[in-house]
Coordinates of C-alpha atoms and ligand atoms in Angstrom, one line a residue:
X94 CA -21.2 -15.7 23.1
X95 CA -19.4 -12.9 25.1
X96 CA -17.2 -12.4 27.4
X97 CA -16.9 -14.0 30.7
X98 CA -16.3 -17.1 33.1
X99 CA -16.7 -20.7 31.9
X100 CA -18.6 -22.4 34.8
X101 CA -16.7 -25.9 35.5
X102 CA -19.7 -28.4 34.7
X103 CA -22.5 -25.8 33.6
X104 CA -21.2 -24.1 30.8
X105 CA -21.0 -20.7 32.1
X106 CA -20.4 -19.2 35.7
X107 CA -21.6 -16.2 37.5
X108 CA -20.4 -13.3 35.9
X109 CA -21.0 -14.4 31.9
X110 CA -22.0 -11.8 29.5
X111 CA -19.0 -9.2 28.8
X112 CA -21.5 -6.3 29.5
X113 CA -20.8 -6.5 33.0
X114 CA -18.3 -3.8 34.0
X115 CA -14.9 -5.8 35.6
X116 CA -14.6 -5.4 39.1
X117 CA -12.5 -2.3 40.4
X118 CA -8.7 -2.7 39.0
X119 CA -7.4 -5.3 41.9
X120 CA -4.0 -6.3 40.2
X121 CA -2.1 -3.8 41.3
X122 CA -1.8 -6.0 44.6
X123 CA -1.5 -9.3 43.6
X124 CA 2.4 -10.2 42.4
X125 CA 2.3 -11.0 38.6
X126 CA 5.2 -12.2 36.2
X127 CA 5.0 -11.6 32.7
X128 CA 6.8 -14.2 30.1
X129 CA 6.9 -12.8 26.9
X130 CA 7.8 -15.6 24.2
X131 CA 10.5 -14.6 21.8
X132 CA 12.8 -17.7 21.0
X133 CA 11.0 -19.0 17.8
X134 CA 12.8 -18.7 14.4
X135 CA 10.1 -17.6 12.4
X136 CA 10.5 -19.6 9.6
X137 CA 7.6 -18.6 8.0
X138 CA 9.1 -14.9 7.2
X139 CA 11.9 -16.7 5.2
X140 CA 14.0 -14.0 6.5
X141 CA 17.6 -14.3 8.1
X142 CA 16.8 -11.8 10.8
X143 CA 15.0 -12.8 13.9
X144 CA 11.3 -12.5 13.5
X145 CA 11.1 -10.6 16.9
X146 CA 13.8 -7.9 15.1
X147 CA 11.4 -6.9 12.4
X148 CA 10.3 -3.7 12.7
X149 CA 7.1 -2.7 12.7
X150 CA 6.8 1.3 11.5
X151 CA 10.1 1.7 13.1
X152 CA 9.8 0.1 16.0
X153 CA 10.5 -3.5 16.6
X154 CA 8.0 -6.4 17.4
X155 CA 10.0 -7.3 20.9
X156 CA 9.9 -3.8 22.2
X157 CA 6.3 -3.6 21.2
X158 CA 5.8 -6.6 23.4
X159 CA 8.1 -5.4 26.1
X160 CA 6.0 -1.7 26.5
X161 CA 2.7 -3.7 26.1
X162 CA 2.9 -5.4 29.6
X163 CA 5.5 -2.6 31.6
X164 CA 3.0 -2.3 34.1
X165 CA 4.1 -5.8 35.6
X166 CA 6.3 -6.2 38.3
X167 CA 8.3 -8.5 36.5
X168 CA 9.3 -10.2 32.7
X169 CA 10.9 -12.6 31.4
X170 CA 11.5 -12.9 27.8
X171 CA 12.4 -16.3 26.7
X172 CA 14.6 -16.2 23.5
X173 CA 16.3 -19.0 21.3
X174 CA 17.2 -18.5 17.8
X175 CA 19.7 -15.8 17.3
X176 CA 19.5 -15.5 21.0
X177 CA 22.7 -12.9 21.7
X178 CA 21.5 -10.8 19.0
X179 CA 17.7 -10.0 20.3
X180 CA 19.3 -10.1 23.6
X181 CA 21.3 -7.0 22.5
X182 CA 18.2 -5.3 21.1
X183 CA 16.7 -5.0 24.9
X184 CA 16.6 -3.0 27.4
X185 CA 19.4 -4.3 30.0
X186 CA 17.4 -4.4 33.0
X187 CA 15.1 -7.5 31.0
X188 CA 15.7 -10.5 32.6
X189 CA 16.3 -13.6 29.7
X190 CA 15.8 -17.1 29.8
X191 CA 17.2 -19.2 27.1
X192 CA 15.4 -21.8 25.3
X193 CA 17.9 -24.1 23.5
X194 CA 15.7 -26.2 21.6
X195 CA 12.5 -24.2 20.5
X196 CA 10.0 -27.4 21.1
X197 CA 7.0 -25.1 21.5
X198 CA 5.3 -22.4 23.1
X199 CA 4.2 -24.9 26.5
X200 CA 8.0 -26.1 26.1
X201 CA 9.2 -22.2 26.4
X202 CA 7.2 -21.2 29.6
X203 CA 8.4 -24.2 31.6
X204 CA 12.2 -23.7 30.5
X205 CA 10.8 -20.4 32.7
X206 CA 9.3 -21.9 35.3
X207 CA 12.2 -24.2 35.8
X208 CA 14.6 -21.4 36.5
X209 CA 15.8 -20.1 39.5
X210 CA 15.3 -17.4 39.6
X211 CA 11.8 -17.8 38.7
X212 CA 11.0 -20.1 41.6
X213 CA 12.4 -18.0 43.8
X214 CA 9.7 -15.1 42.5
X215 CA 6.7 -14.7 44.5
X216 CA 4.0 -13.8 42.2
X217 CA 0.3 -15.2 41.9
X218 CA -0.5 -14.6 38.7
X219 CA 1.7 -15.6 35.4
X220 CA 1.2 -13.5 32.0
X221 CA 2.3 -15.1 28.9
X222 CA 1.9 -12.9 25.3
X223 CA 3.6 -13.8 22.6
X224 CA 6.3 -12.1 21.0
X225 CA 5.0 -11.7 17.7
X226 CA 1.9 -9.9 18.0
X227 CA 2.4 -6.2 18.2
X228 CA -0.6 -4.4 18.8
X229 CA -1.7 -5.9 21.9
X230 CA -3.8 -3.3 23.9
X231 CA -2.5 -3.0 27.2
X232 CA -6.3 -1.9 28.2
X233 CA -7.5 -5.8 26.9
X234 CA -4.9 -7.3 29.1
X235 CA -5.3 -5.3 32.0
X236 CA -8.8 -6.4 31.8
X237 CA -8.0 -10.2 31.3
X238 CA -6.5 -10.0 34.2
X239 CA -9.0 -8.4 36.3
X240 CA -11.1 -10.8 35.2
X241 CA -9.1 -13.8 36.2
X242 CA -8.1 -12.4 39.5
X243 CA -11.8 -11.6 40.5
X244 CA -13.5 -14.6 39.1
X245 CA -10.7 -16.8 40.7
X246 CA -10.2 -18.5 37.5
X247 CA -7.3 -20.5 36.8
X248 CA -6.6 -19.2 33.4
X249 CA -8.1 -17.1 31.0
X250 CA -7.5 -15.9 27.4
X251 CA -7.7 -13.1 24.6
X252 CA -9.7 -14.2 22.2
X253 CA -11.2 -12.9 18.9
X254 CA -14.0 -13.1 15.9
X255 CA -11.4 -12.5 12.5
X256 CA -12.1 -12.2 9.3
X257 CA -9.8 -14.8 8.1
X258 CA -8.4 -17.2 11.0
X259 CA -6.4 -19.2 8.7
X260 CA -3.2 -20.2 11.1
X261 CA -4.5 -19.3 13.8
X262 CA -5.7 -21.6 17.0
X263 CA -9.0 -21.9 16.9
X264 CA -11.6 -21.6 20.4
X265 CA -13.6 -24.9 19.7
X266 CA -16.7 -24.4 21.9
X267 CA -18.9 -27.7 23.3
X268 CA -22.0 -27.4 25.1
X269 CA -19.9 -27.8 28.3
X270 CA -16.2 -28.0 27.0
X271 CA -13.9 -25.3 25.6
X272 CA -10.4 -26.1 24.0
X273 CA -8.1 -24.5 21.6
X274 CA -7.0 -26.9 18.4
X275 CA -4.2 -25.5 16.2
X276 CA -4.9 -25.0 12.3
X277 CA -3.1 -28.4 11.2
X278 CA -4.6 -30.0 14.1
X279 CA -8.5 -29.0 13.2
X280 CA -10.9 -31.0 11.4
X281 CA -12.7 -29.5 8.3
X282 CA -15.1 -28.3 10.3
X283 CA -13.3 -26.9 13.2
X284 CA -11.2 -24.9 10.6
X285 CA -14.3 -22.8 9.7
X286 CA -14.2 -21.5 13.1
X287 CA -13.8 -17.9 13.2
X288 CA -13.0 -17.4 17.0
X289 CA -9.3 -17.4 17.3
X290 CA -6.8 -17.6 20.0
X291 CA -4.5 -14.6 20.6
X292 CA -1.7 -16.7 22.5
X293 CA -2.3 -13.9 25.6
X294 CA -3.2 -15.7 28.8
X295 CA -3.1 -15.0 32.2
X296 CA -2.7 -18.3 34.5
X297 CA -2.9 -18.7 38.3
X298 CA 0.3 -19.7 39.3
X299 CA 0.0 -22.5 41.2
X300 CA -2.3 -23.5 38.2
X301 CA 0.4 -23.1 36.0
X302 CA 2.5 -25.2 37.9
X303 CA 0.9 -28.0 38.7
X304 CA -0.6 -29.0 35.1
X305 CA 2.2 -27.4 32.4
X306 CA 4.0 -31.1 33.4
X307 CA 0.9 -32.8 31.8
X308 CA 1.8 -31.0 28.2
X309 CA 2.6 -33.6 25.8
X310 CA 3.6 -33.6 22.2
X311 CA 0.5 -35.4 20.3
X312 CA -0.2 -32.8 17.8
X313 CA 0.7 -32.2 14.1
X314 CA 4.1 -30.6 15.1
X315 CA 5.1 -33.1 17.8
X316 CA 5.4 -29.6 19.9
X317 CA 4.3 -28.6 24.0
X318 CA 1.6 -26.0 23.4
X319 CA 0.6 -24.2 25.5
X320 CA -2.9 -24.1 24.3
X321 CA -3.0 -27.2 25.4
X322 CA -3.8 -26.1 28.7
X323 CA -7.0 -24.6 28.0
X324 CA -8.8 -28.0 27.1
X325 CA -6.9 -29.5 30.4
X326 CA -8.6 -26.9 32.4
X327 CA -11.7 -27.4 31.2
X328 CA -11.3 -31.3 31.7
X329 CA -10.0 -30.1 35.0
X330 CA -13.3 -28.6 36.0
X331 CA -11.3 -25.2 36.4
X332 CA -12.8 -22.0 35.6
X333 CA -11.4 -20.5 32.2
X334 CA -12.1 -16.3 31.2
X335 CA -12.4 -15.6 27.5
X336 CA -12.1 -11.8 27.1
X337 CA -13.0 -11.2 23.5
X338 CA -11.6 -8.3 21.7
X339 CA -11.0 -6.3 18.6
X340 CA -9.6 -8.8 15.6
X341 CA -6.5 -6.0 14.8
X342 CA -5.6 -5.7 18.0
X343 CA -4.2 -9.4 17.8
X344 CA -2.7 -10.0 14.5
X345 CA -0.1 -12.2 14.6
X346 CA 3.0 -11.7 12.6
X347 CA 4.6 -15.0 11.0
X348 CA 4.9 -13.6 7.5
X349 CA 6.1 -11.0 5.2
X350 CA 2.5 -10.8 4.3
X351 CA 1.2 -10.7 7.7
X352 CA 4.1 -8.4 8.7
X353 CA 2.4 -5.7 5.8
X354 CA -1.4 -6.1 7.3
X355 CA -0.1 -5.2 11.0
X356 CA 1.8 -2.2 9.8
X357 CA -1.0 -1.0 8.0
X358 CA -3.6 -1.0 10.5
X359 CA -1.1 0.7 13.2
X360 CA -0.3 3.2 10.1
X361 CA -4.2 3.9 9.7
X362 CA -4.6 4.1 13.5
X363 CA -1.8 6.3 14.0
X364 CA -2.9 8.9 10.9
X365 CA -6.6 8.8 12.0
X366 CA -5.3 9.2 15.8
X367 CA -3.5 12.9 14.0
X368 CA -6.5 13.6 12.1
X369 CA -8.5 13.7 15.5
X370 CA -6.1 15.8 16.8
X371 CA -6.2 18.7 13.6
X372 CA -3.1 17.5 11.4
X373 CA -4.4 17.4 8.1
X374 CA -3.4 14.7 5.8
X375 CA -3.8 15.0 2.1
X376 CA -3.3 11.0 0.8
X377 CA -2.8 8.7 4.2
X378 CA -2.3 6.3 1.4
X379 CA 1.1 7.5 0.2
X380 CA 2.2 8.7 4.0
X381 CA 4.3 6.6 6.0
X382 CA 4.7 7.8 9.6
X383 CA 6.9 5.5 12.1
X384 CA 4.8 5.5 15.6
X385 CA 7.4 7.2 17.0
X386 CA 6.7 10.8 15.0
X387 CA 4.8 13.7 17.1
X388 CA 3.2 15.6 15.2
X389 CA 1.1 19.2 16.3
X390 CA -2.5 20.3 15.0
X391 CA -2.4 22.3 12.2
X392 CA 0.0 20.8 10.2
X393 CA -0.2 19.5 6.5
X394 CA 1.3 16.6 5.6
X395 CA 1.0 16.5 1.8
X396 CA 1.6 13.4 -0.1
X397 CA 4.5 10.5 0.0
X398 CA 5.9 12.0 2.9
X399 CA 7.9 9.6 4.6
X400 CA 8.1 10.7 8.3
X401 CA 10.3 8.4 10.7
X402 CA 12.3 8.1 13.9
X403 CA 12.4 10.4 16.6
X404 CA 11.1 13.4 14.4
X405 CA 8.8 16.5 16.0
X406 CA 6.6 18.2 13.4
X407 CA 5.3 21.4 15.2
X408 CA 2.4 23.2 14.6
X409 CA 1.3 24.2 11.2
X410 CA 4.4 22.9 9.5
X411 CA 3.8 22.2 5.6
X412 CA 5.4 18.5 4.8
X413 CA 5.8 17.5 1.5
X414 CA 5.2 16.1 -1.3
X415 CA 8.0 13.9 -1.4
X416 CA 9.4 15.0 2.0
X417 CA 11.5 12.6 3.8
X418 CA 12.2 13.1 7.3
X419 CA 14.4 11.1 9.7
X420 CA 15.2 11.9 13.7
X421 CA 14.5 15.6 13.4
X422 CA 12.5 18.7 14.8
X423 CA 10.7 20.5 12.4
X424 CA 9.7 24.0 14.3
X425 CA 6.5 25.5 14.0
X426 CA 5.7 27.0 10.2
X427 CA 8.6 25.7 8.6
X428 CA 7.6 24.1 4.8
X429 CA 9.6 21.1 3.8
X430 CA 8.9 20.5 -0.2
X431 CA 10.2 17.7 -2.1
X432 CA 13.6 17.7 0.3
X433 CA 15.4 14.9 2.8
X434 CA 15.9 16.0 6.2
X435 CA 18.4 13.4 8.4
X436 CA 19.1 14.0 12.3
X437 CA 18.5 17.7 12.5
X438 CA 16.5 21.1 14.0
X439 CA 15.0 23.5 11.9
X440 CA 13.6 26.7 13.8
X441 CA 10.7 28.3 13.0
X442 CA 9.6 29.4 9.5
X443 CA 12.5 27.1 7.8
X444 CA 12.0 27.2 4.3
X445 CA 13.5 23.5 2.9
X446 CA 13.5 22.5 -0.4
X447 CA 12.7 22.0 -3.0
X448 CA 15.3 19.4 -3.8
X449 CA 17.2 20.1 -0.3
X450 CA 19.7 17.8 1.1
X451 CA 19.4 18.7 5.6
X452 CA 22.2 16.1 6.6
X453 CA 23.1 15.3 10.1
X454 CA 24.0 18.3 12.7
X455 CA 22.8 20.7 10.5
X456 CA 20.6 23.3 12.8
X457 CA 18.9 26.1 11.3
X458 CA 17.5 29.2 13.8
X459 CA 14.6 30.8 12.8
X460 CA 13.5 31.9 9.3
X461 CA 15.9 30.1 7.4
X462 CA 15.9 29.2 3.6
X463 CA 17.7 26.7 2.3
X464 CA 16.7 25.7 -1.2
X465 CA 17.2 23.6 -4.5
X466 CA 20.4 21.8 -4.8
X467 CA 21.7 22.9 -1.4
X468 CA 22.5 20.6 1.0
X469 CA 24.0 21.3 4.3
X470 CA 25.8 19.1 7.2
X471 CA 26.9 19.3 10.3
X472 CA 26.7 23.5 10.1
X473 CA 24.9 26.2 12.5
X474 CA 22.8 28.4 10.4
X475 CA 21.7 31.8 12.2
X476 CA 18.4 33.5 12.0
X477 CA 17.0 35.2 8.3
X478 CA 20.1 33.4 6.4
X479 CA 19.8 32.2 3.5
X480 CA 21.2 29.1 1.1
X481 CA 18.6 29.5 -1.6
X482 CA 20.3 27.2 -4.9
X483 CA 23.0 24.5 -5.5
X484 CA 25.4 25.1 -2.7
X485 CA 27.1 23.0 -0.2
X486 CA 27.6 24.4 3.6
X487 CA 29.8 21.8 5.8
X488 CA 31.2 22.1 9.1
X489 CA 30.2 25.7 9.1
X490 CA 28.6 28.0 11.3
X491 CA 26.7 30.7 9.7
X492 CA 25.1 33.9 11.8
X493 CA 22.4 35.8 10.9
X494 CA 21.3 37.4 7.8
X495 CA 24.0 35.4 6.1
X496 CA 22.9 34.9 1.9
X497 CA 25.0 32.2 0.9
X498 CA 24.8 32.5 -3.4
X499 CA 24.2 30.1 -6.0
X500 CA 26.7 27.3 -6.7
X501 CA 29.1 28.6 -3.4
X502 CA 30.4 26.0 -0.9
X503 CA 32.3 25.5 1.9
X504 CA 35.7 23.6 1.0
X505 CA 35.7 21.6 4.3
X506 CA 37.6 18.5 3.5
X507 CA 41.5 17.9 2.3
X508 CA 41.1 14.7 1.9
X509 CA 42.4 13.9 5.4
X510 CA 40.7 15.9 7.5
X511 CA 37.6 18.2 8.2
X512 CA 38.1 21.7 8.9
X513 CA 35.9 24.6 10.0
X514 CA 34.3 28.0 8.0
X515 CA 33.7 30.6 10.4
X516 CA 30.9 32.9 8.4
X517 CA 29.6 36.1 10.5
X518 CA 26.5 38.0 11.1
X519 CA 25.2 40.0 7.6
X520 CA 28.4 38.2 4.7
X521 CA 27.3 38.1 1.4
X522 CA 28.9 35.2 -0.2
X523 CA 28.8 35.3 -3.9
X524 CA 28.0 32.8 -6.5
X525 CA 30.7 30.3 -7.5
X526 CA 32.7 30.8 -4.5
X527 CA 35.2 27.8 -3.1
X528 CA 35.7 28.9 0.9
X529 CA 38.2 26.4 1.3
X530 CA 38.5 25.9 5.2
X531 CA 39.7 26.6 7.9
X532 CA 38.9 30.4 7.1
X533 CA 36.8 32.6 8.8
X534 CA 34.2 35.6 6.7
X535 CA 34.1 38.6 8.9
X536 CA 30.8 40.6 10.0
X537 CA 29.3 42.0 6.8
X538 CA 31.9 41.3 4.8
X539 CA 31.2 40.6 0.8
X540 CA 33.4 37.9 -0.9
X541 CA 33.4 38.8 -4.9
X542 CA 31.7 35.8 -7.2
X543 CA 34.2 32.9 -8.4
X544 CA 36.5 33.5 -5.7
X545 CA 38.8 31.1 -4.2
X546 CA 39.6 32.5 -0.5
X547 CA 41.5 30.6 1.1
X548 CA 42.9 33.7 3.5
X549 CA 40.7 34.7 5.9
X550 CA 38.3 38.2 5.4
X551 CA 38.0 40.8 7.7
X552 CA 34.6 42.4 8.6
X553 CA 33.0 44.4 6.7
X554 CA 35.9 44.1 3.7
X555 CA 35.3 42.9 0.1
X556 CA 37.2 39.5 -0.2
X557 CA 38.2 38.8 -4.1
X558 CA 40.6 36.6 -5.8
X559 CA 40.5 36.4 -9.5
X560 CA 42.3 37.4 -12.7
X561 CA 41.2 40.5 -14.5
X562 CA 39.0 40.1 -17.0
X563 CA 40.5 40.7 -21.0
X564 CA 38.3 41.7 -23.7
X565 CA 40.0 40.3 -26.8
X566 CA 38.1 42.5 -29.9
X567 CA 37.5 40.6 -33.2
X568 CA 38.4 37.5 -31.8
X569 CA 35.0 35.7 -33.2
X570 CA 35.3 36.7 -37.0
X571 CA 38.9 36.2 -37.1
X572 CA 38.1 32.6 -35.8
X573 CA 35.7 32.4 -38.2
X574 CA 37.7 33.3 -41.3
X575 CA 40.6 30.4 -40.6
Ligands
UD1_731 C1 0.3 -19.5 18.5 C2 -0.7 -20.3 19.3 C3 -2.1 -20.1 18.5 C4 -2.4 -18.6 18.5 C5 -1.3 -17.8 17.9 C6 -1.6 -16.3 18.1 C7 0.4 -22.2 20.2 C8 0.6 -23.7 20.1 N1 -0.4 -21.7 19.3 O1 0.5 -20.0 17.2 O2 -3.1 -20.8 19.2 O3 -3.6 -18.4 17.7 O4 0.0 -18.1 18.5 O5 -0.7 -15.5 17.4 O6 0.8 -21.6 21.2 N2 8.0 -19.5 20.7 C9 9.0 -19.8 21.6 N3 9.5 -21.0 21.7 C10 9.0 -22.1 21.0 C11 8.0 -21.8 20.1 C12 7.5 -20.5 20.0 O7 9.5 -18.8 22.3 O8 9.5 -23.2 21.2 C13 7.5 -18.1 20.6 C14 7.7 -17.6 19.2 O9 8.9 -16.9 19.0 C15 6.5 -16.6 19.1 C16 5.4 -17.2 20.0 O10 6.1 -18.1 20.8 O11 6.8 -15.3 19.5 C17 4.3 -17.9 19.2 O12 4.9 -19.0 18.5 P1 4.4 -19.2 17.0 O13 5.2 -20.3 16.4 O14 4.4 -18.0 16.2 O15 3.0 -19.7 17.2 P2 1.7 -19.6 16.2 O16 1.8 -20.7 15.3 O17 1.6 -18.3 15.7
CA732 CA1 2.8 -16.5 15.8

């Protein structure tokens, strides 16, 4: 059975099998609302967050829903439990509606409907997905609702052949009759039914309207479901569309479980989507990118690399192993090994790692090393400088062709407050140095290994501050004899 329009007596209308191309895009003049349906609990996730504020490679499950339908005029997003707080996870300009009492998904669309300001909205056409189910293809429901609007349906549905439909509603097809029955509500028989409901629909208005007040609560949870609505339209005699499509692109979310299968199959479609466009990957098992990453062709991403936020990976970077990148820009060539990058630019050619710490507001130019045991923050690093092993640059700006020695560091905090070091083009800090801040290094100046300064250095001088060295002869033996 395919695609199409349920006939209202014969079984199936005029255009039936889903082969048939959709008639040219015709929604973009008819007025539709979206509802998207947010206020549940989740009590399944047995989680004291929202189930609409889980996260979903990064991203969470009510913005996913929010950018899936942005094409319609207008949405609604009903919300309930823990309403202030997804609320405050939403783009202002969303209009809410607040469902009290969560009594079911029916229940939650006409808590909509009996708004004002919804009655006061125009539209033709009502589009209800469900919060909770993340990877909705906006092509699918741009094609459900072609469908509807040019078969004149009253309603139609996503629907889908799954592997395992357990929880799920199932699509219980007569010879002439068509009806969605919940999991605790099917028989034995009915449960093998692998055709699921995805809980998208797209409803005529004045459909919608007239029989959402027939709803009643004669199920297993004593809830208004909106499924329910199907089976009335058939009894109706009302035409229903059933746009089947692929079984990943409707996974619902109601567990922890179910939370893990719908982040792996973006993760895999994500990777593969990079792979297609020359980023090489070298164990997609161990690789965790959020779907917010860009990434350019000719990169290597090596193993465990942990890739998230708002990061840009540009062409032919080398990431990993063990690389763990948050909100940054990686410029083109740079090699990240083993290292943690948070909130910060790295030029061209960086060299990171391994066993570098990149905290926030660091920004390296072009060709910069920073290496094991260094960790920088908040610092400007100019072009061809270099922190290559255990150091510690903080609220620093470095120019170019800066070395920056082993086990040196910039003194940046009294306890109080944060101060500044001020390190010019070409210095040579040497190893073991404290540059305890405010101070400022001049051009090319050379500051002597083990050195405190706390005065600045002009350019070009040799900054030193130590005791002269004694060489005490015999000392060992004589030691050795008390
Ligand atoms: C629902 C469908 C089921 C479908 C599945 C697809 C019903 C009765 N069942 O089941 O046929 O296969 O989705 O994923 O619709 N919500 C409210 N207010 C309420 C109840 C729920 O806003 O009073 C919201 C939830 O927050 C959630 C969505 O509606 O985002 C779906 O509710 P949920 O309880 O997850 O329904 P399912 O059991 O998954
Ligand atoms: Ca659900």
């Amino acid at each position: 059975m395919g695609d199409g329009v349920i006939g209202n007596t014969l079984g199936f209308g005029p255009n039936v099998e889903g082969s048939s191309p959709s008639p040219p895009a015709n929604f973009k003049q008819m007025r539709i609302t979206g509802i998207i349906l947010a206020a549940g609990k989740g009590t399944r996730m047995k989680s004291d967050l929202p189930k609409v504020l889980h996260t979903v490679l990064g991203k969470k499950l009510i913005s996913y829903a929010i950018d899936s339908i942005s094409g319609i005029d207008d949405t609604y997003v009903v919300v309930g439990h823990e309403a202030d707080q997804v609320i405050q996870s939403m783009p202002s300009d969303i209009k809410t509606i607040i469902q009290h009492e969560q009594k079911g998904t029916g229940h939650a669309v006409s808590v909509v409907m009996e708004s004002t300001s919804f009655q006061e909205d125009n539209s033709e056409y009502i589009l209800i997905i469900p919060g909770d189910v993340p990877l909705i293809s906006d092509v699918d429901v741009e094609e459900l609702i072609n469908k509807v609007i040019s078969s004149e349906s009253s309603v139609g549905f996503l629907s889908s052949h799954v592997s395992n439909p357990f929880g799920y509603g199932r699509v219980v097809r007569g010879k002439d009759t068509i009806e969605i029955i919940e999991e605790r509500d099917c028989s034995e028989d009915q449960k093998k039914i692998d055709e699921i409901n995805s809980g998208i629909y797209c409803f005529k208005k004045d459909f919608l309207t007239r029989y959402i007040k027939e709803l009643d609560t004669s199920n297993a949870q004593g809830e208004l479901y909106i499924t329910d609505l199907i089976g009335i339209a058939n009894n109706e005699k009302k035409d229903i569309v059933i746009v089947q499509v692929d079984e990943h692109s409707i996974q619902g979310i109601n567990s922890m479980g179910q939370l893990n299968e719908v982040e792996d199959t973006l993760q895999k479609k994500i990777i593969q989507s990079f792979m297609e466009d020359g980023v090489y990957f070298q164990d997609p098992t161990s690789t965790y990118i959020d779907e917010s990453v860009k990434i350019s062709s000719g990169a290597k991403i090596f193993a465990n690399s942990h890739i998230k936020g708002n990061t840009v990976i540009e062409e032919n970077c080398e990431i990993g192993p063990n690389a763990q990148i948050n909100d940054s820009h990686i410029g083109q060539g740079s090699k990240v090994i083993n290292s943690v990058i948070d909130e910060s630019k790295i030029e061209s050619n960086g060299s990171i790692g391994p066993f570098a710490h990149i905290r926030p507001g660091s920004e390296l130019a072009d060709n910069v090393k920073v290496g094991a045991f260094a960790e920088t923050k908040k610092s400007k690093i100019g072009k061809g400088s270099k922190i290559p092993h255990l150091a510690y640059v903080g609220d620093a700006e470095l120019g170019t062709e800066v070395n920056f020695s082993a086990g040196a560091i910039t003194v940046n905090y009294d306890g109080k407050n944060k101060h500044k070091t001020d390190i010019k083009d070409g210095a040579f800090i040497g190893s073991d140095v404290m540059l305890v801040a405010p101070v400022t290094i001049g051009k090319e100046a050379m500051i002597g290994a083990g050195s405190v300064i706390t005065k600045d250095v002009p350019e070009k001088s040799l900054g030193i501050e130590r005791s002269d060295q004694k060489n005490i002869e015999g000392y060992v033996d004589r030691k050795k004899k008390k």
